[in-house]
Tab-separated table of N, CA and C in Angstrom:
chain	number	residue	atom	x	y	z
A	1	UNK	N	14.266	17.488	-21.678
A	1	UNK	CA	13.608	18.067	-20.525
A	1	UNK	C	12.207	17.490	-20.353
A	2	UNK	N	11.454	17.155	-21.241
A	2	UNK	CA	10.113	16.920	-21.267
A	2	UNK	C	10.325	14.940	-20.871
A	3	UNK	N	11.129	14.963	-21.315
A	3	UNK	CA	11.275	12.925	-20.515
A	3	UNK	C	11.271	13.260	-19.193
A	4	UNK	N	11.837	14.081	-18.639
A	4	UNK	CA	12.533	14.293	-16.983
A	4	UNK	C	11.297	14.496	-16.539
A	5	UNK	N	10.587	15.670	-17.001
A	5	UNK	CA	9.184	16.019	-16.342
A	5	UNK	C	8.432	14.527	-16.710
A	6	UNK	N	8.111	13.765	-17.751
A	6	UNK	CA	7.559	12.822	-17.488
A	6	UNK	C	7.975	11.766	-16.469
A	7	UNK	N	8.944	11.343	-16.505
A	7	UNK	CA	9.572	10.350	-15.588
A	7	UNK	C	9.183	10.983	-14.037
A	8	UNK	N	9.166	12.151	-13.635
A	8	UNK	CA	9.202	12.556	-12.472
A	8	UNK	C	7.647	12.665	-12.434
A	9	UNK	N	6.725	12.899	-13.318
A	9	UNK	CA	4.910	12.756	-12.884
A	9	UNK	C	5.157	10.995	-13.234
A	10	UNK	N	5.323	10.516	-13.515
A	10	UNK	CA	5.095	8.718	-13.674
A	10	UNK	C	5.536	8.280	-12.165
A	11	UNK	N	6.471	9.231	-12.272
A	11	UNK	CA	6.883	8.064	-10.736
A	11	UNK	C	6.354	9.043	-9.518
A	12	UNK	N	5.735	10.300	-9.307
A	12	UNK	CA	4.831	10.836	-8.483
A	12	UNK	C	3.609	9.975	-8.253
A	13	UNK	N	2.871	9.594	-9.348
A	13	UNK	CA	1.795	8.823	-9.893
A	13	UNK	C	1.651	7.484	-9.117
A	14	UNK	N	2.609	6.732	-9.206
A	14	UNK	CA	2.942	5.396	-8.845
A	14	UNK	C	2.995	5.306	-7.242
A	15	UNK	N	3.594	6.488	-7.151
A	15	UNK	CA	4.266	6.652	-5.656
A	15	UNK	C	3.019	6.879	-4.823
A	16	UNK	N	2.167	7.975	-5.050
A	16	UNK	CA	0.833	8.342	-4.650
A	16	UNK	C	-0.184	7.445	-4.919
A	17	UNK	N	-0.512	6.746	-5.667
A	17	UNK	CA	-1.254	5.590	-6.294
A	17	UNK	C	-1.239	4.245	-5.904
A	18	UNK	N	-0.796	4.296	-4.739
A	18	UNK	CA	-0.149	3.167	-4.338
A	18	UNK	C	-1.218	1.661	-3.497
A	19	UNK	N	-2.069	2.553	-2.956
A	19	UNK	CA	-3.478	1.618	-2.958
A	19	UNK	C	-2.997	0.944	-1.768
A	20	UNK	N	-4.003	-0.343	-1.781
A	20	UNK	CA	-3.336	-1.264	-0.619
A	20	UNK	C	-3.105	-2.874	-1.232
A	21	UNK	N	-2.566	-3.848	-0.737
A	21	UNK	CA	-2.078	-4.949	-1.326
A	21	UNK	C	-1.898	-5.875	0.162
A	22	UNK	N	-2.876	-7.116	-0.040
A	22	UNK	CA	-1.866	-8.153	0.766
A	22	UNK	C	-2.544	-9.143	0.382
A	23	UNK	N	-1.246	-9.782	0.550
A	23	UNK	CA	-1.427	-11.551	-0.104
A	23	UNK	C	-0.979	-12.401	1.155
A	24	UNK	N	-2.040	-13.743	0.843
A	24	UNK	CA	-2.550	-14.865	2.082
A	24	UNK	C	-2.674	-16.188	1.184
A	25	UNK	N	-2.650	-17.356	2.236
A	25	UNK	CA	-2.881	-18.361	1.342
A	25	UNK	C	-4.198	-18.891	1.903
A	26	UNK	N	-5.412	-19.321	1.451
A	26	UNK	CA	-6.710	-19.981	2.387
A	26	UNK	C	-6.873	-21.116	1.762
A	27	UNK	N	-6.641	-21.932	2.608
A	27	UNK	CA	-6.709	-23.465	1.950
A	27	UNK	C	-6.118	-24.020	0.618
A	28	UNK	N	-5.031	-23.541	0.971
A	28	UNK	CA	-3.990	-23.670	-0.432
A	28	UNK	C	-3.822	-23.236	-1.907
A	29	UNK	N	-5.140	-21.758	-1.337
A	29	UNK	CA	-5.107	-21.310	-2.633
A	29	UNK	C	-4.406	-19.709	-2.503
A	30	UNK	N	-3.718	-19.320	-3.185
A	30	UNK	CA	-2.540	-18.362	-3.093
A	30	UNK	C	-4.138	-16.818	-3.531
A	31	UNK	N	-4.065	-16.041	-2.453
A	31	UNK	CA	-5.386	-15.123	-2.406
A	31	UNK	C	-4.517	-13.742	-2.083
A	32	UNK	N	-4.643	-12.836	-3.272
A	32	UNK	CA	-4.535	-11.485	-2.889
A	32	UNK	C	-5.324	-10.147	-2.752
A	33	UNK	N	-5.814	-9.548	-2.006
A	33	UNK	CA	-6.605	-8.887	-1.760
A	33	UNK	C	-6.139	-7.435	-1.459
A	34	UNK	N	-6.554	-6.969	-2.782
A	34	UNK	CA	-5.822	-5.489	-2.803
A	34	UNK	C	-7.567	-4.446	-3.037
A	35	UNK	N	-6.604	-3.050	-2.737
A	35	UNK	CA	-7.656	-1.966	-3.351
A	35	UNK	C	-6.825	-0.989	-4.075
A	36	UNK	N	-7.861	-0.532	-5.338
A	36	UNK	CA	-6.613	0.874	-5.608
A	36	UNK	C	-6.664	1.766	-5.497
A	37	UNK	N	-7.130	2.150	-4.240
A	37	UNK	CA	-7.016	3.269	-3.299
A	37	UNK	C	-6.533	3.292	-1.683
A	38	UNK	N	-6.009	4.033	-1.427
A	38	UNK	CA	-5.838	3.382	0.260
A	38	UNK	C	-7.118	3.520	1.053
A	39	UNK	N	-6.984	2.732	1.626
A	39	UNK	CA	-8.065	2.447	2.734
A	39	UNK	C	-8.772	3.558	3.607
A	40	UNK	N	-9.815	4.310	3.381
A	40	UNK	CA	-10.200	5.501	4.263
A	40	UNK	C	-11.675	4.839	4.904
A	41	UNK	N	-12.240	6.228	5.619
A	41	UNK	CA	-13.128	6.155	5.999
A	41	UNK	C	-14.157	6.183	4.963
A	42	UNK	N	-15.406	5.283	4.883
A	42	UNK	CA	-16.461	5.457	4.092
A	42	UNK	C	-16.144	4.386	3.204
A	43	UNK	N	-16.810	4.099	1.977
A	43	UNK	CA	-16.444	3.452	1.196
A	43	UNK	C	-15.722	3.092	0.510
A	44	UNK	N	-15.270	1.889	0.796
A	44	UNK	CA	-13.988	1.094	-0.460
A	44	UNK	C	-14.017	0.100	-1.009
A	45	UNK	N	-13.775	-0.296	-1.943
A	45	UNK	CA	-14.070	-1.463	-2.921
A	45	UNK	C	-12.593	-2.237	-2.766
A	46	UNK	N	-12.446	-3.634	-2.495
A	46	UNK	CA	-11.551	-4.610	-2.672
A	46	UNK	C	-11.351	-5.728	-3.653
A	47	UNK	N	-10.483	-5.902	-4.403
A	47	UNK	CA	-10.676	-6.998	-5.261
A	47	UNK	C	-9.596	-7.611	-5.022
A	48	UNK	N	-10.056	-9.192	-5.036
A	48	UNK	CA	-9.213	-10.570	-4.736
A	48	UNK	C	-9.526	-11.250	-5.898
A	49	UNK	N	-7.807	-11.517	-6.312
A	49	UNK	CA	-7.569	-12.715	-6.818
A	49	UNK	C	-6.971	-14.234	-6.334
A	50	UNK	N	-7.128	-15.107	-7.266
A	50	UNK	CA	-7.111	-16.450	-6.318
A	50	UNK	C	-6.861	-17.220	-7.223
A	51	UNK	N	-5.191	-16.612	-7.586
A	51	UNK	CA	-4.283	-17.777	-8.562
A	51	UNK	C	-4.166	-19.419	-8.322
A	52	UNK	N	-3.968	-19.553	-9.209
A	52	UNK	CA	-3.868	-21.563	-8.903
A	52	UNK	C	-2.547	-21.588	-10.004
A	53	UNK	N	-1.008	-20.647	-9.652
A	53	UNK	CA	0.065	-20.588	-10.464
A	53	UNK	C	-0.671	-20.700	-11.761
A	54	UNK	N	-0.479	-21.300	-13.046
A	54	UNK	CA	-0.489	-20.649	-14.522
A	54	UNK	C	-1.734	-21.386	-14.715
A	55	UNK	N	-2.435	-22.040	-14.167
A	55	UNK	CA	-4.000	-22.133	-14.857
A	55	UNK	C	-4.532	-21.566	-14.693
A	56	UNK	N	-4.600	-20.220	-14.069
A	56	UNK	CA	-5.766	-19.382	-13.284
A	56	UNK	C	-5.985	-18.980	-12.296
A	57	UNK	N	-7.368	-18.399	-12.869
A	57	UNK	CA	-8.107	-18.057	-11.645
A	57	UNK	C	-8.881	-19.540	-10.518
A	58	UNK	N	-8.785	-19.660	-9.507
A	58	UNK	CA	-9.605	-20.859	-8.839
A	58	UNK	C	-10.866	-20.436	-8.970
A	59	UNK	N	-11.635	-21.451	-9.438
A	59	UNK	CA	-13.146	-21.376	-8.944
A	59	UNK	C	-13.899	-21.787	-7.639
A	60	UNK	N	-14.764	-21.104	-6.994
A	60	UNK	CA	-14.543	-20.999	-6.010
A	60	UNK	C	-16.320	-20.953	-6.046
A	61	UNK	N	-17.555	-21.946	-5.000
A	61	UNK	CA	-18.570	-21.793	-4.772
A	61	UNK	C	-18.666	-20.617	-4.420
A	62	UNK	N	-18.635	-19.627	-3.081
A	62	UNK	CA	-18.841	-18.728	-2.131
A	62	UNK	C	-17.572	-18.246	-1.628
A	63	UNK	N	-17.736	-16.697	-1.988
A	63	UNK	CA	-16.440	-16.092	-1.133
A	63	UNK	C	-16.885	-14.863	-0.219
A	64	UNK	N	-16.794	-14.804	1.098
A	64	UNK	CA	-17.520	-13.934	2.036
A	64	UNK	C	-16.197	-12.744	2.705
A	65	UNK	N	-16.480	-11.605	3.104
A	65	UNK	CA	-15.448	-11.247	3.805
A	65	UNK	C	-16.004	-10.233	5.054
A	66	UNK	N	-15.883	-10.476	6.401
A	66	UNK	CA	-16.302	-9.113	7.252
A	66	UNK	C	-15.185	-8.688	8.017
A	67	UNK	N	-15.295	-7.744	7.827
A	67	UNK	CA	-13.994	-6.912	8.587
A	67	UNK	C	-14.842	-6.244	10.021
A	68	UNK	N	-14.102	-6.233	10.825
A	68	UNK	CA	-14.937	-5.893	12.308
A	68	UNK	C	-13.934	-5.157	13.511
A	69	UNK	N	-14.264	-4.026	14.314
A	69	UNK	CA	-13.493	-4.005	14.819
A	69	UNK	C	-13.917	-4.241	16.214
A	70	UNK	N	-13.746	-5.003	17.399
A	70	UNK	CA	-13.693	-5.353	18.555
A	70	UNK	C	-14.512	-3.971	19.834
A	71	UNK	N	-15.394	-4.463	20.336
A	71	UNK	CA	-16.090	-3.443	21.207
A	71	UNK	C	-14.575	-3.339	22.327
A	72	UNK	N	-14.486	-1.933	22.627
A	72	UNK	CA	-13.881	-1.237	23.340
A	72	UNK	C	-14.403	-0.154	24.244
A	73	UNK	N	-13.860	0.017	25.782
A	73	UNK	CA	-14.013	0.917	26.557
A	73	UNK	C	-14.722	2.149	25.890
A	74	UNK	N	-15.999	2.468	25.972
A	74	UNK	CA	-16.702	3.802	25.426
A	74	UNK	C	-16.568	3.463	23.978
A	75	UNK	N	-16.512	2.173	23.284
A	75	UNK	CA	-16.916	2.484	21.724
A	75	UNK	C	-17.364	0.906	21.547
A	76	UNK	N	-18.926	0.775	20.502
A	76	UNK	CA	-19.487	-0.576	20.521
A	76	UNK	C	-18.671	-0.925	19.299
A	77	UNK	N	-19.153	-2.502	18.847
A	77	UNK	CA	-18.705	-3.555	17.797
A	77	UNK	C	-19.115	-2.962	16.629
A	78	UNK	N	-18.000	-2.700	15.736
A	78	UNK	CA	-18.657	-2.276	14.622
A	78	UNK	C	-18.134	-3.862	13.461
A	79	UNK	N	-18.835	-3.330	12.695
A	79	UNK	CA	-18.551	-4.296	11.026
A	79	UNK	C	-18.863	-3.760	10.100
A	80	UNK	N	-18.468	-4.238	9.076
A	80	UNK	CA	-18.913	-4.021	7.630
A	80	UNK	C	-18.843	-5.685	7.012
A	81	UNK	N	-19.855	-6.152	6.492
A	81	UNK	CA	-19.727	-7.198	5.140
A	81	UNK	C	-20.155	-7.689	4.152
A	82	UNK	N	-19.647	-8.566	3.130
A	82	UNK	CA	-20.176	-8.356	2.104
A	82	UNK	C	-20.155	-9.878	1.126
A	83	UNK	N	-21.008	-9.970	0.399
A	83	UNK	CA	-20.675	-11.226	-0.228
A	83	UNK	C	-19.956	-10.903	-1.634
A	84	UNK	N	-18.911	-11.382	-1.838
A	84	UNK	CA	-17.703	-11.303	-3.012
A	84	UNK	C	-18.534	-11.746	-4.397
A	85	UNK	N	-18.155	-11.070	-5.074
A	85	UNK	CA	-19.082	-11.628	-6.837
A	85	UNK	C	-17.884	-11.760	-7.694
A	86	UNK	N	-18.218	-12.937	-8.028
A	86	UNK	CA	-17.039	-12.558	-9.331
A	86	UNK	C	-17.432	-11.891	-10.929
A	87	UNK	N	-16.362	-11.643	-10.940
A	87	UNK	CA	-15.748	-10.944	-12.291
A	87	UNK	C	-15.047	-11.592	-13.081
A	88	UNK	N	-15.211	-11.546	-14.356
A	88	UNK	CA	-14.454	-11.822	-15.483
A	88	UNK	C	-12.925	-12.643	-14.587
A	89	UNK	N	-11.887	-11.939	-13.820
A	89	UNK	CA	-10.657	-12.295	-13.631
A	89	UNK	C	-10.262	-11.560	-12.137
A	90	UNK	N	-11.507	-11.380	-11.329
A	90	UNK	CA	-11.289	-11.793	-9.964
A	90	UNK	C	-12.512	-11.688	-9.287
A	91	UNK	N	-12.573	-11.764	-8.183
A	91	UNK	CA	-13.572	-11.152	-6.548
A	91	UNK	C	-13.846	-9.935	-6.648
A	92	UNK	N	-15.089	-9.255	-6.020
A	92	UNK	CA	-15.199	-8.099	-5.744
A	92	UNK	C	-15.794	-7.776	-4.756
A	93	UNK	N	-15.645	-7.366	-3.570
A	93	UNK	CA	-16.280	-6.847	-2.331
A	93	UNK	C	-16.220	-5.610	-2.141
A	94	UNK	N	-17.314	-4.736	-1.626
A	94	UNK	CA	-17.530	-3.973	-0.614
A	94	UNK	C	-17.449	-3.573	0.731
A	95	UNK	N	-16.285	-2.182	1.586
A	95	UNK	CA	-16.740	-2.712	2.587
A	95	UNK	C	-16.808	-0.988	3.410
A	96	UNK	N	-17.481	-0.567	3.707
A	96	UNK	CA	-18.085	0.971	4.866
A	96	UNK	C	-17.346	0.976	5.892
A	97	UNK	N	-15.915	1.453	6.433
A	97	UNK	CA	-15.360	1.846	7.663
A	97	UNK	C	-15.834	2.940	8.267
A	98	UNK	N	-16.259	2.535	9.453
A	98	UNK	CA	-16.874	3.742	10.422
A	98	UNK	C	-15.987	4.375	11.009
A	99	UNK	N	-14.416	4.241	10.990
A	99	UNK	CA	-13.650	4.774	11.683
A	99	UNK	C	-12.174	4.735	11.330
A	100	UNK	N	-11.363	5.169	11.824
A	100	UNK	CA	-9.435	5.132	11.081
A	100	UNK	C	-9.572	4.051	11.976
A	101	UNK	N	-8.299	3.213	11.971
A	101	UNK	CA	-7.664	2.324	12.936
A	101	UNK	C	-7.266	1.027	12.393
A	102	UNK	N	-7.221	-0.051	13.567
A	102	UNK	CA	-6.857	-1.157	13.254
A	102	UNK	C	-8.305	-2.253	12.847
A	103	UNK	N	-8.394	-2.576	11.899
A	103	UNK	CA	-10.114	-3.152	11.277
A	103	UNK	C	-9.375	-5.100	11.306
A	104	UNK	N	-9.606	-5.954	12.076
A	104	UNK	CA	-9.683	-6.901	11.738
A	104	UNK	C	-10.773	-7.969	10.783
A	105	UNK	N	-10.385	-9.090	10.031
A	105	UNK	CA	-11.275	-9.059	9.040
A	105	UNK	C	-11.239	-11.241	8.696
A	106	UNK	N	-11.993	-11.647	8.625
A	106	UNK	CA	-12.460	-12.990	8.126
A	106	UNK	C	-12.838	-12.943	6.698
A	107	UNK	N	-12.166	-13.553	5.950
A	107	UNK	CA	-12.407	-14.004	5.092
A	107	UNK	C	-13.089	-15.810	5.195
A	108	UNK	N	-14.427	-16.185	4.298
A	108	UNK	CA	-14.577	-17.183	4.214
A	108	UNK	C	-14.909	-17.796	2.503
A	109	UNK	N	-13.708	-18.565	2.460
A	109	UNK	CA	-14.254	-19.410	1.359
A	109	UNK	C	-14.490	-20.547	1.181
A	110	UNK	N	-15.576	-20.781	0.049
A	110	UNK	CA	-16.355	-22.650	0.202
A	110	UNK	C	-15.789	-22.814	-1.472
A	111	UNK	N	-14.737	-24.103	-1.596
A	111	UNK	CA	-13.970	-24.315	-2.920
A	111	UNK	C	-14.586	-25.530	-3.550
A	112	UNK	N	-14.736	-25.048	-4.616
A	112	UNK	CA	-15.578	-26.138	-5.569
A	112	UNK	C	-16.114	-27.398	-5.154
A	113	UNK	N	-15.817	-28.028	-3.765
A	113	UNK	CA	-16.242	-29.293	-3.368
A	113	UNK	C	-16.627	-29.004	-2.537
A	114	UNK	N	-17.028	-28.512	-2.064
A	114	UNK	CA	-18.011	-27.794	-0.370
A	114	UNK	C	-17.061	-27.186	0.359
A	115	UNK	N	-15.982	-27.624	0.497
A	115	UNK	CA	-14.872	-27.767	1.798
A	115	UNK	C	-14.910	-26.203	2.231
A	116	UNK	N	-14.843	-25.982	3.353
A	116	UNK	CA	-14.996	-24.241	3.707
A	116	UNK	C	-13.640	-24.240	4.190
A	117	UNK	N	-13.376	-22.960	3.770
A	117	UNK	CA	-11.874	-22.124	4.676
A	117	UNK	C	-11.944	-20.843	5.117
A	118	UNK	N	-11.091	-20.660	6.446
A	118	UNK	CA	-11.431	-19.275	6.961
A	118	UNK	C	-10.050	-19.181	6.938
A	119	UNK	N	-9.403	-17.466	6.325
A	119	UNK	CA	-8.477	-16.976	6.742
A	119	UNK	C	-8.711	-15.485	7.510
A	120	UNK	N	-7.889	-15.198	8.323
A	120	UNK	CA	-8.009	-13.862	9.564
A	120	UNK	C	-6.509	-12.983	9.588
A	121	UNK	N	-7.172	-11.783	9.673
A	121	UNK	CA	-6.018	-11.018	9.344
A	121	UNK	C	-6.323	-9.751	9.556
A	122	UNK	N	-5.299	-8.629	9.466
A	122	UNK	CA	-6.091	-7.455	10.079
A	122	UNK	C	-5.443	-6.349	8.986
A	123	UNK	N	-6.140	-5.190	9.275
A	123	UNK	CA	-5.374	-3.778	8.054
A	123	UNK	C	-5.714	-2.552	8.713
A	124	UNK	N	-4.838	-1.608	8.473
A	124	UNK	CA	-4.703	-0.498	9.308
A	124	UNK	C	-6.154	0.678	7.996
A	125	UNK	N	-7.146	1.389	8.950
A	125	UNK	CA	-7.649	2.450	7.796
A	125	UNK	C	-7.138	3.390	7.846
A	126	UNK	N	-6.902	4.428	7.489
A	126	UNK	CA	-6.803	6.345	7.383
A	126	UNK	C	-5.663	6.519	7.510
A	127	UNK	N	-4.862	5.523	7.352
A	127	UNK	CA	-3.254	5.718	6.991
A	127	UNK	C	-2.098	5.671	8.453
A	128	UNK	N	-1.658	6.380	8.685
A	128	UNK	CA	-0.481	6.285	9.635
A	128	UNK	C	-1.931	6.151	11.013
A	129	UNK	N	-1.364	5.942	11.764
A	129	UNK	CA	-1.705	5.247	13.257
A	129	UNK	C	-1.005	5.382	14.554
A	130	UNK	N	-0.200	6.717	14.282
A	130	UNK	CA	0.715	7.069	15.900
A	130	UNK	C	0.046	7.527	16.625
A	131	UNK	N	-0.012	7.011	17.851
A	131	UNK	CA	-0.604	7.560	18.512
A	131	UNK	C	0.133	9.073	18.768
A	132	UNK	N	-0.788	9.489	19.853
A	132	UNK	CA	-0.769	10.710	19.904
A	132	UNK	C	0.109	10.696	21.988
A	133	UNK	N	1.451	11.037	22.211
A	133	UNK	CA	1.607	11.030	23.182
A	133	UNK	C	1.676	12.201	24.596
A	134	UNK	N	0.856	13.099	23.715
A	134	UNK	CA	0.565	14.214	24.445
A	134	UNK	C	-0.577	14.530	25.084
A	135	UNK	N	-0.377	15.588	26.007
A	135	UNK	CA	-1.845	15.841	26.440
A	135	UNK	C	-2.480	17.320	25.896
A	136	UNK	N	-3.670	17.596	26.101
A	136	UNK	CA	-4.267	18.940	25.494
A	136	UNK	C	-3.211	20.140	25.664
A	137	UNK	N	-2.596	19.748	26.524
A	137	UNK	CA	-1.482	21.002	26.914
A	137	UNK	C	-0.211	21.208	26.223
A	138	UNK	N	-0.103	19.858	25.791
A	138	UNK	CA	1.439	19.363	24.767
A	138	UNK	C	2.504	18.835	25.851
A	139	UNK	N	1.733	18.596	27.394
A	139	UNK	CA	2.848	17.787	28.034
A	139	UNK	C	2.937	15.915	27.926
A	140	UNK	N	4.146	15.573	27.550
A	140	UNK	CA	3.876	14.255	27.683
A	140	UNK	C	3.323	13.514	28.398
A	141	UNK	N	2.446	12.404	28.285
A	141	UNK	CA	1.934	11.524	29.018
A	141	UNK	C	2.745	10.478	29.162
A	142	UNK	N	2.663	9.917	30.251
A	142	UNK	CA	3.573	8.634	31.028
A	142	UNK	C	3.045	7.390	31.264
């Protein structure tokens, strides 16, 4: 009985714990950029790694990242960014969401010989994102 209850908090754990994860390639270097928490409002910490298959980690001059989301009807340009530091065995950035939604984001890196690369990509914050198809009244909108 006591395996069952463990197996069932291990895999609650895992299930809830689930963070965020996505992997990109920027200038041929295989870059994953996860957090282990999901993505909310306020502060979150991201860490990227930047395998080179079984030798490693790539070394890398400068790694930059701003996530931004696009001025819209009644709401200005926001951003957050940050310059990446490394660690022992990856990247580490910072980044302040002012809001749930869709956050698009630039990554820039400069690889051991100057050469710069930009990869672009986007991530959802505060979790699900349906809109809402009702009105104050609960009649559908068309």
């Amino acid at each position: 009985m006591k395996k069952v209850v463990l197996g069932v908090i291990s895999l609650a754990a895992v299930t809830f714990a689930a963070g965020f994860s996505q992997m990109c390639n920027v200038g041929g270097m295989d870059l994953h950029l996860s957090s282990e928490k999901n993505l909310t409002l306020g502060a979150n910490k991201f860490h990227i790694n930047m395998m080179d298959g079984s030798k490693g980690m790539h070394d890398v001059k400068d790694m930059r990242i701003k996530f931004f989301m696009p001025e819209m009807p009644g709401m200005p340009y926001m951003e957050t960014k940050d310059i990446c530091k490394k660690t022992e065995k990856k990247y580490e950035c910072d980044a302040n969401f002012t809001m749930n939604g869709t956050w698009q984001y630039m990554m820039y890196v400069t690889d051991k010989d100057g050469k710069q690369h930009k990869y672009r990509n986007s991530i959802n914050v505060g979790g699900s994102h349906m809109m809402d198809m009702n009105d104050d009244e609960g009649h559908m909108n068309h």
